[in-house]
């Protein structure tokens, strides 16, 4: 018999939980809980066990709330630095902040300050590599001071990357979606070692988008492959019905869903070309689905179910997508190897 080293656990794991399943799961995971994000229409500040919750006012399909819970396989230590709170262990650094937007500062300025604070902190922390960032803020498609708010957000984020000497090609996987109300919520995973950035051959890199989508390009990669040893984690950015740089099928949520799934598959294929093993969707794929109009949920969920079959984790949220002609968007995470 061949001797095998014991399979290590996943450096980070993800569950999407209903409110009634949350407390038992947190209790079971104890000091391995890295990040709890609540979605829904009724705000929750903390769980029964006192675990802080980052709240996003974003309706959940089929429930009034749902929780995204990231855990790590090693105990974590809490930290706080101004608005930034989170946890750290030898592998990962999970952080988050909620920035109130009701001040005099514009969204671009608030975004730039938030990312500058994150980069400053990461640089000092010994975990300089941003792997994955989630961005949520209200009225993403509203025009303010002559610019759509998503574009102002992109300008502020891009400026922070440049001023903090971040290479645009090393941008993390990300998503940016519109909530109904509340603060700018940013949470992120950072690591000691850089991830491998992955692009989608069906799309031009977002950081190379032409100026028609805004004066500063969005600083994200299509995916980031994190961690050096198995099990590695592939973080797939928010993915939509875009070919090249253009939205396709602006009038059909059905065709947008099919195109989006083709893009998700293309990113996974690209990761496989770069050494990631083929993904067992039922065991190792988590999907987070955003749909602009509640009436479109049934058709989107139906197509995802038929095209991808069972997946290991799934959540569906009603959100504004960052281009007005996009009706839906999907992000994903995949795990490789033994658990
Ligand atoms: C796109 O592909 C769709 O600005 O962080 C997807 C993922 C999108 C991330 C971001 C935006 C972002 O351009 C929109």
XYZ file of C-alpha atoms and ligand atoms in Angstrom:
353
model
C 0.000 0.000 0.000
C 1.259 3.443 -0.758
C 1.612 5.855 2.091
C -0.315 9.031 1.578
C -0.068 12.137 3.607
C -3.367 12.925 5.279
C -5.443 15.141 3.003
C -5.488 18.602 4.438
C -8.689 20.436 4.934
C -9.826 23.253 2.752
C -7.963 26.453 3.632
C -11.303 28.232 3.275
C -14.782 26.749 3.045
C -18.069 28.390 2.157
C -21.648 27.706 3.183
C -24.798 29.601 2.248
C -27.187 29.158 5.168
C -30.778 29.925 6.013
C -31.351 31.925 9.226
C -32.510 28.844 11.157
C -29.305 26.929 10.321
C -26.871 29.732 11.153
C -26.356 29.530 14.890
C -25.787 25.773 15.025
C -23.250 26.007 12.214
C -21.361 28.868 13.862
C -21.299 26.982 17.143
C -19.977 23.868 15.413
C -17.259 25.829 13.589
C -16.208 27.824 16.655
C -12.968 29.742 16.171
C -12.700 28.668 12.532
C -15.417 31.114 11.447
C -13.759 33.717 9.243
C -16.521 35.902 7.847
C -20.316 36.116 8.148
C -22.252 38.186 5.638
C -26.033 38.498 5.880
C -28.274 39.221 2.910
C -31.930 40.082 2.978
C -34.489 42.698 3.780
C -34.195 42.786 7.569
C -30.908 43.857 9.089
C -29.085 41.734 11.655
C -26.094 43.220 13.474
C -24.768 40.124 15.204
C -25.670 36.485 15.703
C -26.833 34.848 18.926
C -23.203 33.975 19.675
C -22.094 37.578 19.211
C -20.369 36.964 15.891
C -20.399 40.232 13.923
C -22.373 40.188 10.704
C -21.694 42.356 7.708
C -25.195 43.187 6.467
C -26.189 43.747 2.842
C -29.706 44.970 2.069
C -30.323 42.688 -0.888
C -33.422 40.468 -1.230
C -32.866 36.713 -1.159
C -34.787 34.514 -3.557
C -37.131 32.255 -1.591
C -36.335 33.590 1.899
C -36.241 36.832 3.872
C -32.551 36.355 4.681
C -29.550 34.131 4.033
C -25.991 34.016 5.306
C -22.696 33.550 3.541
C -20.276 31.977 6.003
C -16.575 31.532 5.275
C -14.570 29.308 7.560
C -10.911 28.348 7.650
C -9.394 25.036 8.681
C -7.256 26.681 11.326
C -8.335 28.838 14.257
C -8.529 32.537 13.535
C -7.755 35.609 15.597
C -9.881 38.747 15.428
C -8.477 42.141 14.599
C -9.834 45.640 14.212
C -8.220 48.670 12.613
C -10.534 51.640 12.299
C -13.444 50.672 10.059
C -11.692 47.465 9.043
C -12.564 44.346 11.007
C -11.756 40.751 10.335
C -9.859 37.627 11.211
C -6.434 36.229 10.492
C -4.558 32.925 10.742
C -1.375 31.651 9.101
C -3.089 31.108 5.717
C -5.708 33.773 5.295
C -6.762 37.212 6.162
C -10.496 37.947 5.890
C -11.511 41.565 6.258
C -14.540 43.710 5.789
C -15.866 47.212 6.208
C -19.123 49.076 5.921
C -18.618 52.688 4.848
C -21.523 55.062 5.463
C -22.301 57.036 2.340
C -24.487 59.766 3.794
C -21.625 62.243 4.289
C -20.521 64.978 1.940
C -17.977 62.735 0.221
C -18.922 61.290 -3.166
C -18.955 57.572 -3.865
C -15.695 57.685 -5.840
C -13.910 59.414 -2.974
C -15.341 57.030 -0.380
C -14.306 54.057 -2.520
C -10.791 55.363 -3.021
C -10.378 55.929 0.718
C -11.723 52.465 1.531
C -9.363 50.670 -0.863
C -6.421 52.807 0.193
C -7.099 51.817 3.823
C -7.328 48.154 2.811
C -4.063 48.264 0.843
C -2.233 50.166 3.595
C -3.398 47.644 6.133
C -2.562 44.604 3.978
C 0.893 45.964 3.274
C 1.583 46.240 7.008
C -0.051 42.910 7.837
C 2.185 40.477 5.958
C -0.764 39.383 3.816
C -0.280 41.768 0.889
C -2.011 39.678 -1.768
C -5.623 40.505 -2.422
C -7.316 37.341 -3.723
C -11.036 38.105 -3.824
C -13.110 41.249 -3.136
C -16.904 41.649 -2.848
C -18.378 45.148 -3.324
C -21.997 46.150 -2.606
C -23.553 49.616 -2.566
C -26.955 51.184 -3.235
C -28.167 52.852 -6.436
C -25.353 51.393 -8.547
C -26.958 52.533 -11.817
C -28.050 55.990 -10.601
C -26.355 58.994 -12.150
C -24.782 61.334 -9.603
C -22.696 64.412 -10.404
C -22.934 63.495 -14.087
C -21.616 59.953 -13.738
C -23.200 56.562 -13.089
C -22.356 55.471 -9.555
C -20.760 52.197 -10.707
C -18.365 54.248 -12.841
C -17.558 56.570 -9.934
C -16.879 53.483 -7.830
C -14.591 52.147 -10.578
C -12.711 55.456 -10.728
C -12.139 55.492 -6.965
C -11.049 51.846 -6.897
C -8.726 52.278 -9.885
C -7.131 55.391 -8.340
C -6.481 53.502 -5.104
C -4.832 50.641 -7.007
C -2.549 53.045 -8.884
C -1.644 55.183 -5.878
C -0.915 52.117 -3.747
C 1.405 50.763 -6.492
C -0.817 47.789 -7.231
C -0.282 46.274 -10.661
C -3.560 46.308 -12.555
C -2.819 42.859 -14.037
C -2.628 41.469 -10.495
C -6.132 42.663 -9.676
C -8.133 40.260 -7.527
C -11.272 38.421 -8.535
C -14.202 40.659 -7.630
C -17.832 41.550 -8.033
C -19.735 44.837 -7.708
C -23.500 44.780 -7.261
C -26.228 47.186 -6.300
C -27.945 46.804 -2.928
C -31.272 48.481 -2.090
C -29.931 50.759 0.635
C -27.237 51.083 3.288
C -23.484 51.549 3.292
C -20.744 50.639 0.836
C -19.943 47.115 1.997
C -16.561 45.697 1.000
C -15.212 42.367 2.199
C -12.163 40.521 1.003
C -9.824 37.572 1.272
C -6.079 38.260 1.291
C -3.211 35.788 1.533
C 0.514 35.595 2.208
C 1.199 34.218 -1.257
C -0.039 35.699 -4.511
C -2.816 33.966 -6.381
C -2.675 33.185 -10.069
C -4.811 35.567 -12.091
C -6.946 33.946 -14.781
C -8.627 35.666 -17.721
C -11.437 34.545 -20.033
C -10.494 34.182 -23.726
C -14.094 35.074 -24.664
C -13.770 38.481 -22.996
C -11.178 41.186 -22.955
C -9.715 41.835 -19.535
C -11.924 44.187 -17.529
C -8.896 46.360 -16.671
C -8.507 46.876 -20.455
C -12.121 47.882 -21.128
C -12.380 50.881 -23.474
C -13.415 54.270 -22.074
C -17.046 53.880 -23.165
C -17.647 51.987 -19.883
C -16.155 54.724 -17.738
C -13.041 56.893 -17.497
C -11.123 54.387 -15.318
C -11.344 50.658 -15.961
C -12.655 48.207 -13.376
C -9.727 46.639 -11.533
C -10.567 42.957 -11.330
C -9.418 39.707 -12.906
C -11.854 37.116 -14.237
C -10.677 34.636 -11.592
C -7.954 34.080 -9.026
C -6.492 30.656 -8.274
C -5.449 30.768 -4.625
C -3.171 28.670 -2.393
C -0.131 26.697 -3.465
C -1.092 23.223 -2.294
C -4.224 21.150 -2.710
C -6.934 21.859 -1.983
C -6.626 25.062 -3.915
C -9.539 27.440 -4.417
C -10.598 29.079 -7.670
C -12.475 32.325 -7.108
C -14.490 33.289 -10.189
C -15.496 36.939 -10.420
C -18.972 38.166 -11.128
C -19.582 36.896 -14.662
C -22.178 38.217 -17.069
C -23.386 38.109 -20.658
C -20.391 39.927 -22.084
C -18.355 38.937 -25.146
C -15.233 40.947 -25.855
C -16.258 44.037 -23.933
C -19.865 44.217 -25.139
C -23.088 43.126 -23.508
C -24.801 40.524 -25.689
C -28.524 39.616 -25.653
C -29.604 42.795 -23.837
C -33.291 41.879 -24.192
C -33.225 38.210 -23.233
C -32.622 36.992 -19.711
C -32.654 33.442 -21.026
C -29.863 34.058 -23.531
C -27.925 36.146 -20.997
C -28.052 33.232 -18.570
C -26.784 30.788 -21.198
C -23.981 33.163 -22.253
C -23.019 33.762 -18.627
C -22.797 30.032 -17.922
C -20.658 29.629 -21.051
C -18.372 32.336 -19.656
C -18.172 30.626 -16.257
C -17.255 27.365 -18.009
C -14.664 29.186 -20.118
C -13.007 30.576 -16.979
C -12.960 27.123 -15.362
C -11.500 25.658 -18.585
C -8.815 28.326 -18.507
C -7.983 27.428 -14.902
C -7.773 23.754 -15.892
C -5.291 24.694 -18.631
C -3.269 26.360 -15.882
C -3.180 23.301 -13.664
C -6.492 23.261 -11.792
C -8.141 19.811 -11.877
C -11.502 19.349 -13.640
C -14.279 20.500 -11.322
C -16.899 18.143 -9.875
C -19.797 20.622 -9.757
C -21.904 18.612 -7.315
C -19.078 18.405 -4.796
C -16.846 21.415 -5.359
C -18.763 24.311 -6.951
C -20.526 27.165 -5.140
C -22.669 29.571 -7.156
C -23.929 33.005 -6.164
C -26.573 34.168 -8.612
C -27.721 37.765 -8.966
C -30.900 38.617 -10.886
C -32.057 42.189 -11.537
C -35.815 41.588 -11.788
C -37.618 39.263 -9.370
C -39.835 38.029 -12.212
C -36.760 36.550 -13.947
C -35.713 34.230 -11.093
C -37.649 31.164 -12.287
C -36.145 31.177 -15.777
C -32.601 31.879 -14.542
C -32.749 29.172 -11.860
C -34.250 26.712 -14.326
C -31.475 27.225 -16.888
C -28.717 27.089 -14.266
C -30.186 23.841 -12.917
C -30.417 22.286 -16.360
C -26.972 23.414 -17.553
C -24.919 22.865 -14.394
C -26.955 20.233 -12.521
C -26.599 20.013 -8.758
C -23.906 22.226 -7.260
C -22.566 22.029 -3.731
C -23.673 25.498 -2.576
C -26.009 28.049 -4.115
C -27.643 31.351 -3.217
C -29.774 33.631 -5.377
C -30.113 37.359 -4.727
C -32.015 40.218 -6.292
C -29.496 42.909 -7.151
C -28.844 45.673 -9.603
C -26.101 44.682 -12.031
C -23.398 47.197 -12.886
C -24.446 47.728 -16.514
C -28.062 48.750 -17.087
C -28.394 46.232 -19.937
C -27.279 43.285 -17.797
C -30.189 41.300 -16.344
C -28.207 38.773 -14.315
C -24.707 37.816 -13.170
C -23.129 34.749 -11.558
C -20.018 34.358 -9.417
C -18.489 31.081 -8.296
C -15.906 29.381 -6.146
C -14.430 25.921 -6.839
C -12.282 23.641 -4.719
C -9.660 21.177 -5.900
C -8.448 17.930 -4.383
C -9.210 16.123 -1.172
C -11.108 17.616 1.701
C -18.205 42.618 -16.277
O -17.767 41.544 -16.635
C -19.485 42.562 -15.473
O -16.366 46.009 -11.113
O -15.652 44.529 -9.681
C -18.150 41.730 -12.942
C -17.241 41.437 -11.921
C -18.455 43.055 -13.218
C -16.647 42.461 -11.191
C -16.289 44.840 -10.698
C -17.855 44.068 -12.470
C -16.958 43.777 -11.462
O -17.674 43.705 -16.554
C -19.440 43.395 -14.273
